[in-house]
XYZ file of C-alpha atoms in Angstrom:
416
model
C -1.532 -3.477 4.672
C -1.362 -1.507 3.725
C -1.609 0.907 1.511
C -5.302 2.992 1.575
C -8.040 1.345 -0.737
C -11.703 2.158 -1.371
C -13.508 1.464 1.166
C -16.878 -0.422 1.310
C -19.162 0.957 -1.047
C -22.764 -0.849 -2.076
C -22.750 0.444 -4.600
C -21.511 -1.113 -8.351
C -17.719 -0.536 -8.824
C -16.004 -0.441 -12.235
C -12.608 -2.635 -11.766
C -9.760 -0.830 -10.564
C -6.117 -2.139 -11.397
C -3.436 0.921 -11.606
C 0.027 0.166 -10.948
C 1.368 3.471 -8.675
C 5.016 4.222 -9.101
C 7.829 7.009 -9.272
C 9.154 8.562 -12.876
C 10.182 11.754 -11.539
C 13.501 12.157 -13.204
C 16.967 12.905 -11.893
C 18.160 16.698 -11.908
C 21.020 17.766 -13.596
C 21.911 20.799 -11.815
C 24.240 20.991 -8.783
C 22.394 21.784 -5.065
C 21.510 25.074 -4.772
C 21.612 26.193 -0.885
C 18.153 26.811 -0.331
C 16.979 23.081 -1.212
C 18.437 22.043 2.435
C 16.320 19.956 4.324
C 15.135 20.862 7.495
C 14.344 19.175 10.788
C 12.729 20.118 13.585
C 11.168 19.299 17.171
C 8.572 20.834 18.786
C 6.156 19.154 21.804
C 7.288 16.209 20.940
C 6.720 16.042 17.055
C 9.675 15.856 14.538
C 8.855 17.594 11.347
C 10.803 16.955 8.484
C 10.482 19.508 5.681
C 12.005 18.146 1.840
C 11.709 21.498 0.231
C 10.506 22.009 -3.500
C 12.745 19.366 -5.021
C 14.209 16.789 -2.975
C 15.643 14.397 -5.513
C 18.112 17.068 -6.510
C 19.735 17.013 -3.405
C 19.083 14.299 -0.681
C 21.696 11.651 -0.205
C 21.236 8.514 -3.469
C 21.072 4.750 -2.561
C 21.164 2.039 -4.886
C 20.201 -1.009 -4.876
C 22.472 -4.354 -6.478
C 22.223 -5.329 -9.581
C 20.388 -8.693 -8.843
C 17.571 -9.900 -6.282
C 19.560 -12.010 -3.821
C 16.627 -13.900 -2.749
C 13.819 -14.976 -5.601
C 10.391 -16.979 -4.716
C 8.766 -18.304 -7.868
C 5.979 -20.297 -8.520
C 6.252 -23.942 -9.049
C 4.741 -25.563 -12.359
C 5.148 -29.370 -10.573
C 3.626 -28.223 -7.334
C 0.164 -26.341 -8.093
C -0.145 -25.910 -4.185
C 2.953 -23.202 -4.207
C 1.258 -21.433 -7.802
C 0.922 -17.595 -6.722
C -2.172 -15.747 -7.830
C -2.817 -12.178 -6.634
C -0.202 -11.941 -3.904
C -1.550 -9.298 -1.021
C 1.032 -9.188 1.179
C 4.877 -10.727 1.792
C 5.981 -10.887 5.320
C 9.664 -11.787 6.979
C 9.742 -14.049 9.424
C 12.795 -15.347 11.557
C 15.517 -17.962 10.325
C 14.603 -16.012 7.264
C 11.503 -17.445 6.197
C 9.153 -15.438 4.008
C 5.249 -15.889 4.337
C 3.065 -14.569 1.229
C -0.875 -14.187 1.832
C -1.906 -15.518 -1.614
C -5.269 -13.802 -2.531
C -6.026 -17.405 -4.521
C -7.472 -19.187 -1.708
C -6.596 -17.171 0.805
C -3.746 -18.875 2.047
C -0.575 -18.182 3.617
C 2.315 -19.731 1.891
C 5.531 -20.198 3.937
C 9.319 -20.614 2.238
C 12.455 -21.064 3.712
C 15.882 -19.104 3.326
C 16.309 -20.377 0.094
C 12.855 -20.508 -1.430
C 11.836 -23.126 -1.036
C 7.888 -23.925 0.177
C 7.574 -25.442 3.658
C 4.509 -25.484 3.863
C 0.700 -23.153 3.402
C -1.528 -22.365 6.766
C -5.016 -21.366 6.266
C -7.788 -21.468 3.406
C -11.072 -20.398 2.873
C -13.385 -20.227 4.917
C -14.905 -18.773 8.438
C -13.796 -20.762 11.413
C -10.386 -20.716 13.177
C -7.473 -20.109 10.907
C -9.252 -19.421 8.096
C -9.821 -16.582 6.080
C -12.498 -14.949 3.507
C -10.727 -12.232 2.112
C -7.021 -12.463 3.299
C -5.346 -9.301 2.894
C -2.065 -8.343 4.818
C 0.499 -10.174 7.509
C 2.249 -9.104 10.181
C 5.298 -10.693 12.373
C 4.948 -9.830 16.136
C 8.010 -10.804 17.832
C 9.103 -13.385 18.927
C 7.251 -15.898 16.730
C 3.276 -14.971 15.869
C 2.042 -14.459 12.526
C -0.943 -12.288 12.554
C -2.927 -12.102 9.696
C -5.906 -9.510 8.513
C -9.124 -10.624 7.353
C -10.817 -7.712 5.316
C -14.144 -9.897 4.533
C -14.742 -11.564 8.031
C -13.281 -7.815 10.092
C -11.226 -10.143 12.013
C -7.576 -10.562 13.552
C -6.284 -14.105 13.452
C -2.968 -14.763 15.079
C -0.894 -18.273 14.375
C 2.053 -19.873 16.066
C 5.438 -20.629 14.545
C 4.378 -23.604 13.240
C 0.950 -22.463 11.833
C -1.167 -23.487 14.441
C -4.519 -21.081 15.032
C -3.956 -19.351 18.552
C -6.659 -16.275 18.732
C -8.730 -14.190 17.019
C -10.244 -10.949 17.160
C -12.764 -9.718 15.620
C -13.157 -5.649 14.679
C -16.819 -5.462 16.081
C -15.687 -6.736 19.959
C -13.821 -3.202 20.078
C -16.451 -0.602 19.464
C -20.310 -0.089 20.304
C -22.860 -0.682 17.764
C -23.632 2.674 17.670
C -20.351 3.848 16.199
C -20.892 2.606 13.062
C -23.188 0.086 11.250
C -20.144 -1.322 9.554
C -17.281 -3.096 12.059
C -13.815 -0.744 11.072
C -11.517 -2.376 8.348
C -8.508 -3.980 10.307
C -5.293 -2.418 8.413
C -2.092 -3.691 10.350
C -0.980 -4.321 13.574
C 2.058 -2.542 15.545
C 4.588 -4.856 17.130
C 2.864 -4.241 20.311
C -0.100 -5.948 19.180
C -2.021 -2.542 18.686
C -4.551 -2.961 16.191
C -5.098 0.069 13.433
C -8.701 0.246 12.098
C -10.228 2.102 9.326
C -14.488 3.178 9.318
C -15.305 3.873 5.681
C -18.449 5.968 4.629
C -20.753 5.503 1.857
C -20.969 7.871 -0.777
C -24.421 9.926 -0.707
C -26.034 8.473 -4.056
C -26.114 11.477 -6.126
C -24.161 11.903 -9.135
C -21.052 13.500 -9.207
C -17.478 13.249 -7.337
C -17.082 12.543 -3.081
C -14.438 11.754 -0.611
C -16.299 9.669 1.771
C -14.720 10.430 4.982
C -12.636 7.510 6.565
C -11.840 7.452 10.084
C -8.696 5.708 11.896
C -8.748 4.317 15.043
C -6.202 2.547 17.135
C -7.270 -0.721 19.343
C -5.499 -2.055 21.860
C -3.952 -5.252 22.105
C -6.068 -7.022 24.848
C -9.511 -5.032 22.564
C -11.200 -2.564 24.897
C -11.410 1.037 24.654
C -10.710 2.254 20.791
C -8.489 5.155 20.664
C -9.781 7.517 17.774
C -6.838 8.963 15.850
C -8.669 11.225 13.116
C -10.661 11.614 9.938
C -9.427 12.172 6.567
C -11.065 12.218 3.080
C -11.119 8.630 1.551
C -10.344 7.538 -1.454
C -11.803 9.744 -4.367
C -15.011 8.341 -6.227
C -16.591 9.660 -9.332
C -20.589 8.653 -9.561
C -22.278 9.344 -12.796
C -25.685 7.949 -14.446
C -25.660 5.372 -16.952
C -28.418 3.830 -18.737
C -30.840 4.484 -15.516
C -28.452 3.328 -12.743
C -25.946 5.324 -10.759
C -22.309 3.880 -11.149
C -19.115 4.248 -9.221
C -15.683 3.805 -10.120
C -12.061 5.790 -9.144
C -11.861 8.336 -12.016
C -8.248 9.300 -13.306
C -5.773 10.356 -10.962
C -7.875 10.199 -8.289
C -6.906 11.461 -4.825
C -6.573 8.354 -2.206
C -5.856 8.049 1.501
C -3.057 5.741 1.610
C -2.500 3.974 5.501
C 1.298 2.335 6.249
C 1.911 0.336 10.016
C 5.525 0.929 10.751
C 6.490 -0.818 14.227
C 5.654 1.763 16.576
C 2.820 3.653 14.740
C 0.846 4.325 11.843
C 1.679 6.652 8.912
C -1.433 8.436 6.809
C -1.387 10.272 3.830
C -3.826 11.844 1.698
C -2.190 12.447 -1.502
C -3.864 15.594 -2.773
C -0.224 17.287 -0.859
C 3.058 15.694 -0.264
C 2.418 15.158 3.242
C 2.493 12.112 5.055
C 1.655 11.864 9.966
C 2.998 9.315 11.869
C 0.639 8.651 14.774
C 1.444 6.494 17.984
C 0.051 3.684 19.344
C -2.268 5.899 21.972
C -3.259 7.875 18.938
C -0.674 11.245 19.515
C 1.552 12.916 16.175
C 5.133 11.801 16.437
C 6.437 12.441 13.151
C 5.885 15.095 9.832
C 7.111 14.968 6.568
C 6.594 17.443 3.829
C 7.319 18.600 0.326
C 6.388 21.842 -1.340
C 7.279 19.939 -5.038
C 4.134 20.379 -7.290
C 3.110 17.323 -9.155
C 2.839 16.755 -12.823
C 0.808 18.046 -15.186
C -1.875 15.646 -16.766
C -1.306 15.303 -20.428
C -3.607 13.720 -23.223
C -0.619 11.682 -23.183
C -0.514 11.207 -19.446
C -4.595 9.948 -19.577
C -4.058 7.381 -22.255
C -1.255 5.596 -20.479
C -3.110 5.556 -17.579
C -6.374 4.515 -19.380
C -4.234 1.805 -20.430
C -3.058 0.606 -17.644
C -6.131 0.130 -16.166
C -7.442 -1.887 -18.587
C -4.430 -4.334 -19.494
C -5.959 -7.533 -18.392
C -9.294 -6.692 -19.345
C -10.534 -8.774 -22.800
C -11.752 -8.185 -25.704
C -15.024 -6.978 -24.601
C -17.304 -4.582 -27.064
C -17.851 -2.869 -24.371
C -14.286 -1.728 -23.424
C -14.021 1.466 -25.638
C -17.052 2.567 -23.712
C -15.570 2.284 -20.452
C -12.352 3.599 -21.455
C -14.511 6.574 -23.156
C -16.378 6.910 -19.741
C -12.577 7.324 -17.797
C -12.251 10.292 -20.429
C -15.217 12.280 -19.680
C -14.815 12.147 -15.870
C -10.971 13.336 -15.626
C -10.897 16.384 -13.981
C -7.731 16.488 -12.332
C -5.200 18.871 -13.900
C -2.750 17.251 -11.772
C -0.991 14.018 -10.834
C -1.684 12.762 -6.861
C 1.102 14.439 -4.895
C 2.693 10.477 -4.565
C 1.969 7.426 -5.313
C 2.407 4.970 -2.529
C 3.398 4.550 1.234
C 5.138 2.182 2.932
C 6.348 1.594 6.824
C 10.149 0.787 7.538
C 11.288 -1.871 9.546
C 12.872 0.998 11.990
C 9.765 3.036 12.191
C 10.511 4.821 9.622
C 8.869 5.919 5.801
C 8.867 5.243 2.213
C 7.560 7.117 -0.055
C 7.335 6.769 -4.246
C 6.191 9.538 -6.289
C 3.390 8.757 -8.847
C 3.996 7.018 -12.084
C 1.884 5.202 -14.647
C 2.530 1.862 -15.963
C 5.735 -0.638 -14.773
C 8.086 -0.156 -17.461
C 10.660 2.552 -15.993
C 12.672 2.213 -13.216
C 11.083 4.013 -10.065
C 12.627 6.079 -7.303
C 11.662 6.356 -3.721
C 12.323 9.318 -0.797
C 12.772 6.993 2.698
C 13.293 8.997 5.895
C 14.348 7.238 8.911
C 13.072 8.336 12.525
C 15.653 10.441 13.086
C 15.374 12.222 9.782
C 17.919 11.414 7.451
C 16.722 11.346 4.188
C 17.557 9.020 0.894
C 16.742 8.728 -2.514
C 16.510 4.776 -3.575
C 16.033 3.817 -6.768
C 13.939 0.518 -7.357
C 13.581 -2.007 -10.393
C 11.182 -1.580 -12.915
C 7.633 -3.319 -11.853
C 8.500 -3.655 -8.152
C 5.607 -3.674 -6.032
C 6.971 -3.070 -2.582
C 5.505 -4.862 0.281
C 8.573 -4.488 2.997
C 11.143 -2.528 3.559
C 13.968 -2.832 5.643
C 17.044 -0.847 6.632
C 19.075 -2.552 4.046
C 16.440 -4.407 1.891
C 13.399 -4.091 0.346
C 11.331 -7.408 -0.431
C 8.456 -7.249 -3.583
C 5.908 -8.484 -6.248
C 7.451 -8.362 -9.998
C 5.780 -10.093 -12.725
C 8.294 -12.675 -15.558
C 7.558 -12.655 -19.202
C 4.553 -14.510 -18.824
C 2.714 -12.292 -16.390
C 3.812 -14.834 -13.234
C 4.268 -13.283 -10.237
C 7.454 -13.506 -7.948
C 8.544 -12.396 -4.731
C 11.893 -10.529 -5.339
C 14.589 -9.063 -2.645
C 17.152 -6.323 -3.321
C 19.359 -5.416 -1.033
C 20.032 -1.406 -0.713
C 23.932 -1.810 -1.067
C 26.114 1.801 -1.172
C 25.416 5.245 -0.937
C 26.288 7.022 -4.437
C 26.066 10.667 -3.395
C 23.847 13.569 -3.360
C 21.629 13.432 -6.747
C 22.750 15.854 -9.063
């Protein structure tokens, strides 16, 4: 897991399906000196400042030409079908596991793509899952996977066999919260990261319900609080008698990334994105001063569209997409679009974009704070990324998904 969703609202929500992705283009213009990036230390924290336009200077990657490793769906075997893939995981001899939202299922391949074999299913007892929604490797050979509906930790052998689980509500007192936290990724200690959501006060109009994060320990115990930030941005309004809730355009979101060692949080109303340890203190800052886009008529009806791709032809669709156009407030994109842990402890971040049909660029920052510019394949939905890889969701001409990996192969130069 991933990145921040809405949290656990009672209340009706309109469907939600907006790809986030970069289109910020490439600048033209050589460097100019005060664009350098600086890095600093202080008590402990390393704060790495990007300026007011860090594509036009940092350091370009590229990726190859090709993926070098490709997981498709097979039409002769329904068992290894994909249908709303949450999460893709690595595993060693380089096996890939993929939680597959249909049936909540993990499906294992090997090196070559091929499926071994699936662990799990629906359901509530050991090794099974109700709403399956990210994996994580913890060396040497455990598989843990999180369980949004049942608030639970389930950990498997290498061979798929159930070994524990844990369940959100053995780490905190009833009193905390009516609602056991969210689990949303594990470090490769075994620390747990979990997320309380708040419910919007039913009144009409537009709310942040706070979210707070909180770090568990391995063995459960004491819950180490790390903060609050807004959630995820709702808009309420009345509609024929009945209050209903949906995301309205370019809606701010808190957006949550595991990396290895710690957990990186964003809210995306500022380019800013914390990287907290596992006993809950700041290790790591990093910052833009870029503005985001304006929000153009243009801008709202490609998003409008997005969100409503799949949906049929329903009377009632021009309604809805009518209702999207009287809540949009925002004069301005999110700050970014998405957040994603490195392998290394690292982050990687891609700048807002509507629709899949450009090719999108990400900033990645390493611990020590070298900073890149990577440009990714149009569609990508990144799940990993590694120091010299970065492993995906695309979609073929027929709306099937795939898992895809590139492989980040030569530095090109400073942008420009």
């Amino acid at each position: 897991m991933r990145d921040g969703l809405v949290g656990d609202s009672m209340l009706r929500t309109v469907p939600f399906a907006l790809t986030l992705a970069l289109t910020a283009a490439c600048a033209q213009d050589a460097p100019t000196p005060h664009a350098a990036i600086a890095v600093t230390d202080s008590a402990g924290v390393r704060v790495v400042d990007l300026g007011d336009a860090p594509l036009d200077f940092v350091e370009r990657r590229v990726v190859a030409s090709g993926p070098d490793f490709v997981i498709r769906s097979s039409e002769d075997d329904v068992s290894s079908v994909f249908a709303d893939v949450r999460d893709v995981e690595v595993l060693p001899q380089g096996r890939v596991a993929v939680a597959n939202g249909r049936g909540n299922e993990i499906l294992v391949f090997d090196s070559s793509g091929g499926r071994v074999t699936t662990w799990g299913g629906t359901g509530s007892g050991p090794g099974e899952f109700r709403q399956l929604e990210w994996l994580a490797h913890l060396p040497p050979d455990t598989l843990a996977a999180g369980d949004r509906g049942l608030r639970r930790v389930t950990t498997l052998d290498a061979t798929g066999q159930y070994v524990r689980s844990f369940r959100m509500a053995d780490a905190v007192t009833p009193a905390s919260s009516p609602i056991p936290p969210r689990p949303m990724g594990l470090l490769a200690d075994g620390s747990m990261i979990g997320a309380v959501f708040s419910q919007p006060d039913p009144a009409a109009g537009t709310a942040r319900p706070p979210v707070e994060i909180t770090m568990i320990p391995p063995a459960g115990g004491s819950v180490r609080p790390i903060g609050t930030w807004p959630g995820d941005e709702l808009a309420i309004f009345e509609k024929d008698g009945l209050l209903e809730v949906t995301q309205p355009p370019f809606g701010r979101r808190l957006h949550i990334a595991p990396a290895p060692d710690g957990v990186w949080i964003g809210d995306d109303d500022r380019w800013e994105v914390r990287k907290y340890s596992a006993t809950g203190d700041l290790r790591m800052l990093v910052r833009s001063s870029a503005g985001p886009a304006a929000v153009t008529e243009e801008i709202l009806e490609a998003w409008i569209g997005e969100r409503y791709r799949y949906a049929g032809q329903d009377p009632a669709l021009e309604q809805l997409k009518q209702d999207q156009r009287e809540i949009a407030q925002h004069t301005a994109t999110p700050a970014f679009g998405k957040i994603v842990g490195t392998t290394d402890g690292g982050i990687a971040v891609g700048e807002f974009g509507v629709g899949t049909a450009s090719p999108r660029r990400w900033i990645t920052v390493d611990p020590s704070g070298t900073v890149a510019a990577v440009e990714l394949p149009a569609g990508f939905d990144v799940k990993r990324w590694g120091t010299d890889w970065v492993i995906g969701v695309v979609r073929d001409a027929l709306d099937r998904e795939e898992i895809h990996r590139y492989r980040i192969v030569s530095d090109a130069g400073p942008e420009g």
